[in-house]
Short mmCIF file of C-alpha atoms and ligand atoms in Angstrom, two decimals:
data_model
loop_
_atom_site.label_atom_id
_atom_site.label_comp_id
_atom_site.label_asym_id
_atom_site.label_seq_id
_atom_site.Cartn_x
_atom_site.Cartn_y
_atom_site.Cartn_z
CA MET B 1 -0.45 0.16 0.08
CA ARG B 2 1.34 3.66 -1.14
CA GLU B 3 2.45 5.84 2.17
CA GLN B 4 -0.25 8.33 0.95
CA LEU B 5 -2.79 5.63 1.55
CA LYS B 6 -1.78 4.10 4.74
CA ARG B 7 -1.88 8.56 6.14
CA PHE B 8 -4.86 8.43 4.32
CA ILE B 9 -6.07 5.90 6.57
CA GLU B 10 -4.73 7.55 9.34
CA GLN B 11 -7.12 10.18 9.68
CA MET B 12 -9.75 8.62 8.02
CA GLU B 13 -12.48 8.89 10.99
CA GLU B 14 -13.61 5.23 13.42
CA ASN B 15 -16.46 3.32 11.20
CA SER B 16 -15.59 5.03 7.93
CA VAL B 17 -15.62 4.08 4.29
CA ALA B 18 -13.74 6.03 1.57
CA VAL B 19 -14.85 6.30 -2.15
CA ILE B 20 -12.21 7.51 -4.48
CA PRO B 21 -13.18 7.60 -7.76
CA ALA B 22 -10.71 7.68 -11.33
CA ALA B 23 -10.56 10.05 -13.82
CA HIS B 24 -12.78 9.00 -17.10
CA GLU B 25 -11.97 9.90 -20.31
CA VAL B 26 -12.99 12.97 -22.07
CA THR B 27 -14.74 13.00 -25.74
CA ARG B 28 -12.79 15.27 -27.77
CA SER B 29 -15.36 15.17 -30.72
CA TYR B 30 -16.83 12.15 -32.05
CA ASP B 31 -15.27 9.01 -31.09
CA THR B 32 -11.40 10.70 -29.90
CA GLU B 33 -11.02 11.07 -26.90
CA PHE B 34 -8.52 14.56 -25.38
CA LYS B 35 -4.84 12.38 -23.42
CA PHE B 36 -6.40 10.96 -20.37
CA GLN B 37 -5.80 13.34 -17.14
CA GLN B 38 -5.66 11.07 -14.30
CA ASP B 39 -8.34 12.41 -10.85
CA PRO B 40 -5.02 14.36 -8.89
CA ASP B 41 -6.51 12.70 -5.42
CA PHE B 42 -6.82 9.42 -6.92
CA TYR B 43 -3.43 9.32 -8.28
CA TYR B 44 -2.00 10.72 -4.97
CA LEU B 45 -3.49 7.75 -3.22
CA THR B 46 -3.51 4.94 -5.24
CA GLY B 47 -0.65 5.81 -8.38
CA PHE B 48 -2.98 3.63 -10.62
CA PRO B 49 -2.52 5.23 -13.70
CA GLU B 50 -6.13 4.21 -15.54
CA PRO B 51 -9.69 5.68 -16.61
CA ASP B 52 -12.73 4.44 -14.81
CA ALA B 53 -11.10 2.97 -11.60
CA ILE B 54 -12.64 3.23 -7.99
CA ALA B 55 -10.94 2.94 -4.82
CA VAL B 56 -12.54 1.42 -1.97
CA ILE B 57 -10.57 2.06 1.31
CA ASP B 58 -12.35 0.62 4.35
CA PRO B 59 -9.80 -0.07 7.66
CA LYS B 60 -12.49 -1.77 8.93
CA ASN B 61 -12.01 -4.79 7.22
CA LYS B 62 -8.82 -5.98 8.21
CA LYS B 63 -7.78 -8.80 5.93
CA SER B 64 -8.59 -5.96 2.80
CA PRO B 65 -8.39 -2.08 3.78
CA TYR B 66 -7.48 -1.79 0.05
CA THR B 67 -10.34 -2.28 -3.03
CA LEU B 68 -9.94 -1.42 -6.58
CA TYR B 69 -11.96 -1.85 -8.92
CA VAL B 70 -10.85 -1.33 -12.60
CA ARG B 71 -11.49 -2.19 -16.37
CA PRO B 72 -11.36 -5.81 -16.78
CA ARG B 73 -9.16 -7.23 -18.75
CA ASP B 74 -10.57 -7.20 -22.69
CA PRO B 75 -8.19 -8.26 -25.86
CA LEU B 76 -10.31 -6.96 -28.25
CA MET B 77 -10.57 -3.60 -26.38
CA GLU B 78 -6.31 -3.64 -25.71
CA THR B 79 -5.64 -3.84 -29.32
CA TRP B 80 -7.92 -1.39 -30.23
CA TYR B 81 -7.85 1.43 -27.20
CA GLY B 82 -4.61 0.31 -25.15
CA ARG B 83 -3.45 -2.42 -22.79
CA ARG B 84 -5.21 -2.31 -18.86
CA GLN B 85 -3.99 -3.27 -16.16
CA GLY B 86 -7.13 -5.63 -15.24
CA VAL B 87 -7.83 -6.99 -12.08
CA GLU B 88 -4.24 -9.06 -12.01
CA GLY B 89 -1.88 -6.33 -12.54
CA ALA B 90 -4.24 -3.49 -9.84
CA VAL B 91 -3.10 -6.26 -6.98
CA LYS B 92 0.31 -7.04 -8.55
CA ASN B 93 1.65 -4.04 -9.18
CA TYR B 94 -0.46 -1.75 -7.47
CA GLY B 95 -0.39 -2.73 -4.43
CA ALA B 96 -4.74 -3.66 -3.95
CA ASP B 97 -5.85 -5.61 -1.34
CA ARG B 98 -8.37 -7.16 -3.45
CA ALA B 99 -9.18 -6.23 -7.38
CA PHE B 100 -13.07 -6.69 -8.92
CA SER B 101 -14.25 -5.47 -12.33
CA ILE B 102 -15.93 -2.23 -12.35
CA GLU B 103 -18.54 -3.44 -13.54
CA LYS B 104 -19.94 -5.01 -10.60
CA PHE B 105 -19.44 -1.71 -8.56
CA ALA B 106 -23.00 -0.41 -8.99
CA ALA B 107 -23.98 -3.71 -7.37
CA ASP B 108 -21.58 -4.58 -4.65
CA LEU B 109 -22.24 -1.54 -3.49
CA PRO B 110 -24.42 -2.39 -0.36
CA LYS B 111 -21.72 -5.05 0.66
CA LEU B 112 -18.95 -2.72 0.90
CA LEU B 113 -20.64 0.16 2.70
CA ASP B 114 -23.25 -0.70 4.57
CA GLY B 115 -22.40 -0.70 8.73
CA HIS B 116 -20.05 1.94 8.68
CA GLU B 117 -21.49 5.34 9.45
CA ARG B 118 -19.83 7.72 7.73
CA LEU B 119 -18.41 7.79 4.03
CA TYR B 120 -16.01 9.79 2.78
CA TYR B 121 -17.17 10.75 -1.14
CA ARG B 122 -16.74 13.80 -3.04
CA PHE B 123 -20.21 14.43 -3.92
CA ALA B 124 -20.93 17.10 -7.64
CA VAL B 125 -17.95 15.94 -9.73
CA ASP B 126 -18.55 12.24 -11.51
CA LYS B 127 -22.53 12.91 -12.22
CA ALA B 128 -22.97 9.25 -13.16
CA LEU B 129 -21.25 7.58 -9.99
CA ASP B 130 -22.96 9.91 -7.70
CA GLN B 131 -26.02 8.58 -9.22
CA GLN B 132 -25.04 5.03 -8.33
CA ILE B 133 -24.53 6.09 -4.93
CA LEU B 134 -28.00 8.30 -4.63
CA GLN B 135 -30.11 4.59 -5.69
CA TYR B 136 -27.82 3.34 -3.37
CA LEU B 137 -28.41 5.21 -0.32
CA SER B 138 -32.54 5.35 -1.37
CA GLY B 139 -32.50 2.24 -1.34
CA GLN B 140 -31.45 1.52 1.74
CA ARG B 141 -33.33 3.68 3.56
CA VAL B 142 -36.81 1.46 1.99
CA ARG B 143 -34.85 -1.13 3.17
CA ARG B 144 -34.26 0.23 6.64
CA LEU B 145 -36.34 -1.48 9.49
CA LYS B 146 -34.77 -4.44 8.35
CA THR B 147 -30.65 -5.27 8.21
CA ALA B 148 -29.11 -2.09 6.12
CA TYR B 149 -27.61 0.20 7.97
CA PRO B 150 -25.86 2.54 5.45
CA PRO B 151 -23.86 5.90 6.08
CA HIS B 152 -26.02 8.78 8.08
CA THR B 153 -22.76 10.80 7.75
CA ILE B 154 -21.38 12.03 4.00
CA ILE B 155 -17.68 13.97 4.25
CA ASP B 156 -16.05 15.30 1.49
CA PRO B 157 -12.19 13.03 1.30
CA THR B 158 -10.71 16.47 0.02
CA ILE B 159 -10.70 17.73 3.34
CA ILE B 160 -8.21 15.38 3.80
CA THR B 161 -5.99 15.08 0.45
CA GLY B 162 -6.17 18.97 0.31
CA GLU B 163 -3.77 18.83 3.64
CA MET B 164 -2.36 16.40 2.49
CA ARG B 165 -1.03 17.09 -1.06
CA LEU B 166 -0.78 20.79 0.04
CA HIS B 167 2.18 19.65 2.05
CA LYS B 168 4.41 18.23 -0.17
CA THR B 169 7.33 15.63 1.02
CA PRO B 170 11.22 15.37 0.31
CA GLU B 171 10.27 12.54 -2.16
CA GLU B 172 7.43 15.38 -3.95
CA VAL B 173 9.97 18.20 -3.87
CA GLU B 174 12.42 16.14 -5.85
CA LEU B 175 10.00 14.97 -8.59
CA MET B 176 8.97 19.03 -8.81
CA GLN B 177 12.16 20.27 -8.75
CA ILE B 178 12.52 17.60 -12.23
CA SER B 179 9.18 19.42 -13.68
CA ALA B 180 10.73 22.65 -12.65
CA ASP B 181 14.28 21.75 -14.63
CA ILE B 182 12.81 20.27 -17.15
CA ALA B 183 10.38 23.69 -17.98
CA ALA B 184 13.49 25.89 -17.18
CA GLU B 185 14.96 24.25 -19.77
CA ALA B 186 12.51 24.90 -22.18
CA HIS B 187 11.97 28.78 -21.30
CA ILE B 188 16.02 28.83 -21.66
CA LEU B 189 15.27 27.28 -25.42
CA ALA B 190 12.85 29.55 -26.65
CA MET B 191 15.22 32.64 -25.14
CA LYS B 192 17.56 31.05 -27.83
CA LYS B 193 15.45 30.47 -30.79
CA VAL B 194 12.79 33.39 -30.48
CA LYS B 195 13.08 35.59 -33.37
CA PRO B 196 10.68 37.59 -35.24
CA GLY B 197 9.06 36.00 -37.79
CA MET B 198 8.23 33.18 -36.15
CA ASN B 199 4.99 32.22 -35.20
CA GLU B 200 3.56 31.53 -31.53
CA GLY B 201 2.97 28.57 -32.26
CA GLN B 202 6.47 27.07 -33.24
CA VAL B 203 8.03 28.21 -29.74
CA GLU B 204 5.08 26.60 -28.19
CA ALA B 205 6.06 23.27 -30.00
CA LEU B 206 9.76 23.81 -29.51
CA MET B 207 8.90 24.21 -25.78
CA GLU B 208 6.59 21.17 -25.51
CA ALA B 209 9.12 19.07 -28.04
CA TYR B 210 12.02 19.84 -25.57
CA MET B 211 9.83 18.94 -22.62
CA LYS B 212 8.92 15.80 -23.23
CA ASP B 213 12.44 14.36 -24.50
CA LYS B 214 13.63 14.95 -20.83
CA GLY B 215 11.19 12.93 -19.92
CA ALA B 216 7.64 15.33 -19.31
CA SER B 217 4.84 13.44 -19.55
CA GLY B 218 3.72 16.70 -21.60
CA VAL B 219 2.62 20.29 -20.62
CA ALA B 220 1.05 20.79 -17.12
CA TYR B 221 -1.31 23.27 -18.93
CA ASN B 222 -1.57 24.92 -22.11
CA SER B 223 0.98 26.60 -22.59
CA ILE B 224 0.44 31.02 -23.07
CA VAL B 225 2.96 32.26 -25.50
CA GLY B 226 1.64 35.59 -26.73
CA GLY B 227 3.48 38.00 -28.51
CA GLY B 228 2.82 41.94 -28.31
CA ASP B 229 -0.78 42.54 -26.89
CA ASN B 230 -1.55 39.08 -27.26
CA ALA B 231 -0.08 39.23 -23.74
CA THR B 232 -2.62 41.21 -22.50
CA ILE B 233 -5.22 38.38 -22.31
CA LEU B 234 -4.61 36.38 -19.24
CA HIS B 235 -5.39 33.47 -20.70
CA TYR B 236 -4.21 33.26 -24.33
CA VAL B 237 -3.76 29.83 -25.79
CA GLU B 238 -4.24 30.15 -29.74
CA ASN B 239 -1.01 30.73 -29.86
CA ASN B 240 -1.32 31.95 -34.01
CA MET B 241 0.50 34.56 -34.67
CA PRO B 242 3.41 35.89 -36.18
CA LEU B 243 5.95 37.93 -33.56
CA LYS B 244 6.86 41.05 -34.44
CA ASP B 245 9.84 43.01 -34.57
CA GLY B 246 9.94 45.51 -31.65
CA ASP B 247 7.21 43.52 -29.26
CA LEU B 248 7.14 41.25 -26.64
CA ILE B 249 6.42 38.16 -25.92
CA LEU B 250 5.12 36.40 -22.80
CA ILE B 251 5.09 32.74 -22.13
CA ASP B 252 3.87 30.79 -19.20
CA ALA B 253 5.07 26.96 -20.10
CA GLY B 254 5.40 24.58 -17.42
CA ALA B 255 5.98 20.89 -17.60
CA GLN B 256 3.92 17.73 -15.96
CA TYR B 257 6.53 15.57 -14.61
CA LYS B 258 5.67 12.13 -13.18
CA GLY B 259 2.28 13.89 -12.39
CA TYR B 260 3.52 16.68 -10.84
CA ALA B 261 3.24 20.67 -12.70
CA SER B 262 5.81 23.23 -12.30
CA ASP B 263 4.18 27.50 -14.09
CA ILE B 264 7.16 29.43 -15.41
CA THR B 265 6.77 32.50 -17.34
CA ARG B 266 9.47 34.96 -18.23
CA THR B 267 8.83 37.59 -20.60
CA PHE B 268 11.10 38.87 -23.08
CA PRO B 269 11.96 41.09 -26.39
CA VAL B 270 11.26 39.25 -29.49
CA ASN B 271 14.03 41.08 -31.33
CA GLY B 272 16.47 40.32 -27.87
CA LYS B 273 16.68 44.33 -26.90
CA PHE B 274 14.36 45.63 -24.70
CA THR B 275 13.05 49.31 -25.32
CA PRO B 276 13.18 51.81 -23.02
CA ALA B 277 9.33 52.21 -22.11
CA GLN B 278 9.33 47.61 -22.33
CA ARG B 279 12.35 48.14 -19.78
CA GLU B 280 10.62 50.53 -17.33
CA VAL B 281 7.75 48.02 -17.35
CA TYR B 282 9.81 44.69 -16.71
CA ASP B 283 12.05 46.46 -14.63
CA VAL B 284 8.82 47.98 -12.03
CA VAL B 285 7.12 43.50 -12.40
CA LEU B 286 10.44 42.01 -11.29
CA ASP B 287 10.77 44.32 -8.11
CA VAL B 288 7.77 43.37 -7.09
CA GLN B 289 8.74 40.26 -8.16
CA LEU B 290 11.27 39.66 -6.33
CA LYS B 291 10.13 41.17 -3.02
CA CYS B 292 7.24 39.12 -3.37
CA ILE B 293 9.59 35.45 -3.44
CA GLU B 294 11.60 37.41 -0.05
CA ALA B 295 7.63 37.48 1.81
CA THR B 296 7.19 33.78 0.49
CA LYS B 297 8.23 32.18 4.21
CA THR B 298 7.44 30.92 6.73
CA GLY B 299 5.50 33.18 9.29
CA ASN B 300 3.63 35.13 6.16
CA THR B 301 -0.04 34.41 5.04
CA VAL B 302 -1.27 34.38 1.60
CA LYS B 303 -3.21 37.40 2.18
CA LYS B 304 -0.65 39.45 3.66
CA ARG B 305 1.46 38.44 0.86
CA GLN B 306 -1.24 39.26 -2.24
CA GLU B 307 -1.96 42.54 -0.12
CA TYR B 308 1.75 43.02 -0.38
CA SER B 309 1.97 42.10 -4.17
CA ILE B 310 -0.62 44.96 -4.03
CA GLU B 311 0.83 47.67 -2.72
CA LEU B 312 4.03 47.00 -4.15
CA LEU B 313 1.98 46.99 -7.60
CA THR B 314 0.65 50.32 -7.12
CA GLU B 315 3.31 52.25 -6.29
CA GLY B 316 4.73 50.81 -9.08
CA MET B 317 1.67 52.03 -11.24
CA VAL B 318 2.03 55.26 -9.55
CA LYS B 319 5.74 55.34 -10.82
CA LEU B 320 5.37 54.52 -14.74
CA GLY B 321 2.33 56.95 -14.58
CA LEU B 322 -0.49 54.47 -15.31
CA LEU B 323 -2.08 55.43 -12.17
CA LYS B 324 -2.54 58.99 -10.72
CA GLY B 325 -2.96 59.72 -7.11
CA LYS B 326 -2.06 58.57 -3.31
CA THR B 327 -1.42 54.98 -3.06
CA SER B 328 -2.97 54.14 -0.18
CA GLU B 329 -6.52 56.07 -1.66
CA LEU B 330 -5.73 54.12 -5.05
CA ILE B 331 -5.50 50.88 -3.85
CA LYS B 332 -8.91 51.37 -0.76
CA LYS B 333 -10.62 51.62 -4.62
CA LYS B 334 -9.11 48.72 -6.53
CA ALA B 335 -7.80 50.71 -8.73
CA TYR B 336 -4.73 48.56 -9.64
CA LEU B 337 -7.36 45.96 -11.05
CA LYS B 338 -7.30 48.15 -14.32
CA TYR B 339 -3.79 46.17 -14.80
CA TYR B 340 -2.92 43.26 -12.41
CA MET B 341 -6.47 41.54 -11.86
CA HIS B 342 -5.56 38.19 -10.91
CA GLY B 343 -3.54 36.27 -7.45
CA VAL B 344 0.11 36.92 -7.18
CA GLY B 345 0.09 33.39 -6.58
CA HIS B 346 -1.28 29.34 -5.67
CA TYR B 347 -0.29 25.95 -4.62
CA LEU B 348 1.16 24.15 -6.76
CA GLY B 349 1.53 20.38 -7.10
CA LEU B 350 0.53 17.19 -8.77
CA ASP B 351 -2.54 20.43 -10.14
CA VAL B 352 -1.40 23.62 -11.60
CA HIS B 353 -3.67 24.84 -9.30
CA ASP B 354 -3.15 22.50 -6.72
CA ALA B 355 -5.07 21.14 -3.63
CA GLY B 356 -5.72 23.47 -0.03
CA ARG B 357 -7.03 25.33 1.39
CA TYR B 358 -5.76 29.21 0.87
CA PHE B 359 -8.06 30.25 4.64
CA ILE B 360 -8.10 28.92 7.28
CA ASP B 361 -12.34 29.34 8.27
CA GLN B 362 -15.27 30.70 7.38
CA GLU B 363 -14.89 33.81 6.99
CA ALA B 364 -12.16 33.95 4.84
CA LYS B 365 -10.80 35.58 8.12
CA HIS B 366 -8.20 33.72 9.18
CA SER B 367 -5.52 33.86 6.00
CA ARG B 368 -3.44 30.15 6.15
CA PRO B 369 0.52 30.76 7.34
CA PHE B 370 3.36 29.69 5.07
CA ALA B 371 4.75 26.44 5.82
CA PRO B 372 7.46 24.25 5.32
CA GLY B 373 6.15 21.65 2.44
CA MET B 374 4.39 23.85 0.58
CA VAL B 375 5.13 24.69 -2.75
CA LEU B 376 4.03 28.37 -4.67
CA THR B 377 4.21 30.63 -7.50
CA VAL B 378 5.29 33.95 -7.15
CA GLU B 379 3.83 35.76 -10.25
CA PRO B 380 3.04 39.53 -10.39
CA GLY B 381 2.02 41.13 -13.23
CA ILE B 382 0.92 44.51 -14.97
CA TYR B 383 -0.77 43.98 -18.45
CA VAL B 384 -1.63 47.56 -20.26
CA PRO B 385 -4.72 47.51 -22.88
CA PRO B 386 -3.18 47.98 -25.99
CA ASP B 387 -6.85 50.48 -26.37
CA ASP B 388 -6.20 52.28 -22.74
CA LYS B 389 -6.66 55.82 -23.67
CA THR B 390 -5.27 56.97 -20.61
CA ALA B 391 -1.94 54.68 -19.89
CA PRO B 392 0.60 56.63 -21.35
CA ALA B 393 0.80 55.49 -24.89
CA LYS B 394 4.37 54.48 -25.11
CA TYR B 395 3.32 51.54 -22.73
CA ARG B 396 -0.10 50.65 -24.33
CA GLY B 397 -0.39 47.08 -25.73
CA ILE B 398 2.32 45.89 -22.85
CA GLY B 399 1.87 42.78 -21.36
CA ILE B 400 4.54 41.90 -18.53
CA ARG B 401 4.23 38.46 -15.73
CA ILE B 402 6.95 36.97 -14.51
CA GLU B 403 6.29 34.12 -12.69
CA ASP B 404 7.87 31.33 -10.60
CA ASP B 405 7.92 28.36 -8.78
CA VAL B 406 9.00 28.40 -4.60
CA LEU B 407 9.40 25.39 -2.05
CA VAL B 408 8.55 27.02 1.73
CA THR B 409 11.61 25.42 3.46
CA GLU B 410 12.45 25.79 7.35
CA HIS B 411 14.59 29.13 6.96
CA GLY B 412 12.60 30.61 4.57
CA ASN B 413 12.67 29.45 0.62
CA ARG B 414 13.69 27.71 -2.24
CA ASN B 415 13.05 28.54 -6.00
CA LEU B 416 12.40 25.85 -7.70
CA THR B 417 13.33 27.64 -10.95
CA SER B 418 15.69 29.83 -11.08
CA LYS B 419 17.64 27.70 -12.86
CA VAL B 420 16.09 30.11 -16.04
CA THR B 421 17.15 34.10 -15.89
CA LYS B 422 14.41 36.95 -15.93
CA ASP B 423 17.63 39.29 -15.53
CA PRO B 424 16.57 41.77 -17.75
CA ASP B 425 20.48 42.46 -19.42
CA GLU B 426 21.14 38.29 -18.95
CA ILE B 427 18.31 37.43 -21.19
CA GLU B 428 19.45 40.01 -23.74
CA ALA B 429 23.35 38.56 -24.13
CA ILE B 430 21.43 34.46 -24.35
CA MET B 431 19.92 35.97 -26.73
CA ALA B 432 22.83 38.04 -28.54
CA ARG B 433 25.29 34.96 -27.93
CA ASN B 434 22.52 32.91 -29.82
CA ARG B 435 21.26 34.94 -32.47
CA ARG B 436 25.15 35.96 -33.97
N1 LIG W 1 -0.45 28.99 -15.76
C1 LIG W 1 -1.43 28.98 -15.05
C2 LIG W 1 -0.76 30.23 -14.05
O1 LIG W 1 -0.09 30.64 -14.26
O2 LIG W 1 -1.96 30.08 -12.83
MN1 MN W 2 0.47 30.46 -12.10
MN1 MN W 3 1.59 30.25 -15.14
#
């Protein structure tokens, strides 16, 4: 049994059972599917890579606390759609105490769940499975005067898995460092290769090819490769425009390595040399980013770091002439939202926007303190809309974000993505060396 699953069981309440489903394949069009992406909680607890599986965790069952329901072996299906572990592989290769065909799951529910007071199950993710669970519950209630005792309390298991996933083990940090290194090297490659006339999609392609070549399963999310004012569109993923001399390019791309994500953004000049106006905005964002990395440490909180980024960026916007007035007033009025409309960072792990709560009470008054083992991104940005009549003309259409992945440690932090420079002079030097 995987270490993570053992620790999950230790935290389950008395007399409880957990049902944790894998993801399903998602139709892309007609009879083709998107590349399969496993459910991160299921993957975290089981390591099982296939779709259409369900883990049932029943600590009361001393002989077989861990049951996996999986797709059965099927020569015809495997010839068409790929190999399956089947029930034998689930036990032999993935440590299940016993395994059955997924086709038996619905009929087995009374046997699996009856007699437990609590059920760990996350509703509203998998509608078909929700329906099976609801049918089981309503069926058993009808029979309540006889011998059926369905669970009376349903608990969302992410209460446990979210906390576990938020605090990375040394083994997880090692995988995240590899993911970060691969993505960092892909960004360096982009700095070396980008030149005017290239298409955004070509840059995307060469970075993704590099990541796979280095052992990543692919990208951690759709890469954002935006030249010129495409950089002011936060989730620009069309990546199909030519890169122009004199423009900046913003690349937000990360790798997925053994399930773990990296998430890096770099912004640099397409022709290798920042214009004075681009450099002015860049220097503001870089200064804020360095200070916010420094603020990502034990003792500080997620909320305080966010407020700090707002304060620093608002000061920067005033300095640049994007905003006019007193910083404190501008913050109160949220004037910065015009140019900085996202958070300064998020948890990172199996998901790019990883599990774990940001606030530890209902009223959102107590923001979570940083603690060793947490990994967060630090990604301030300034985005000036191209048609913004109030901004100095020289800044219109400039979008800059700089993003690194930072591990909180006992005595500060470690930048997992420091391998790719963000120093503007060094970026220019790399670009100059590679275009001679
Ligand atoms: N790449 C997604 C993000 O930065 O949050
Ligand atoms: Mn991010
Ligand atoms: Mn990003």
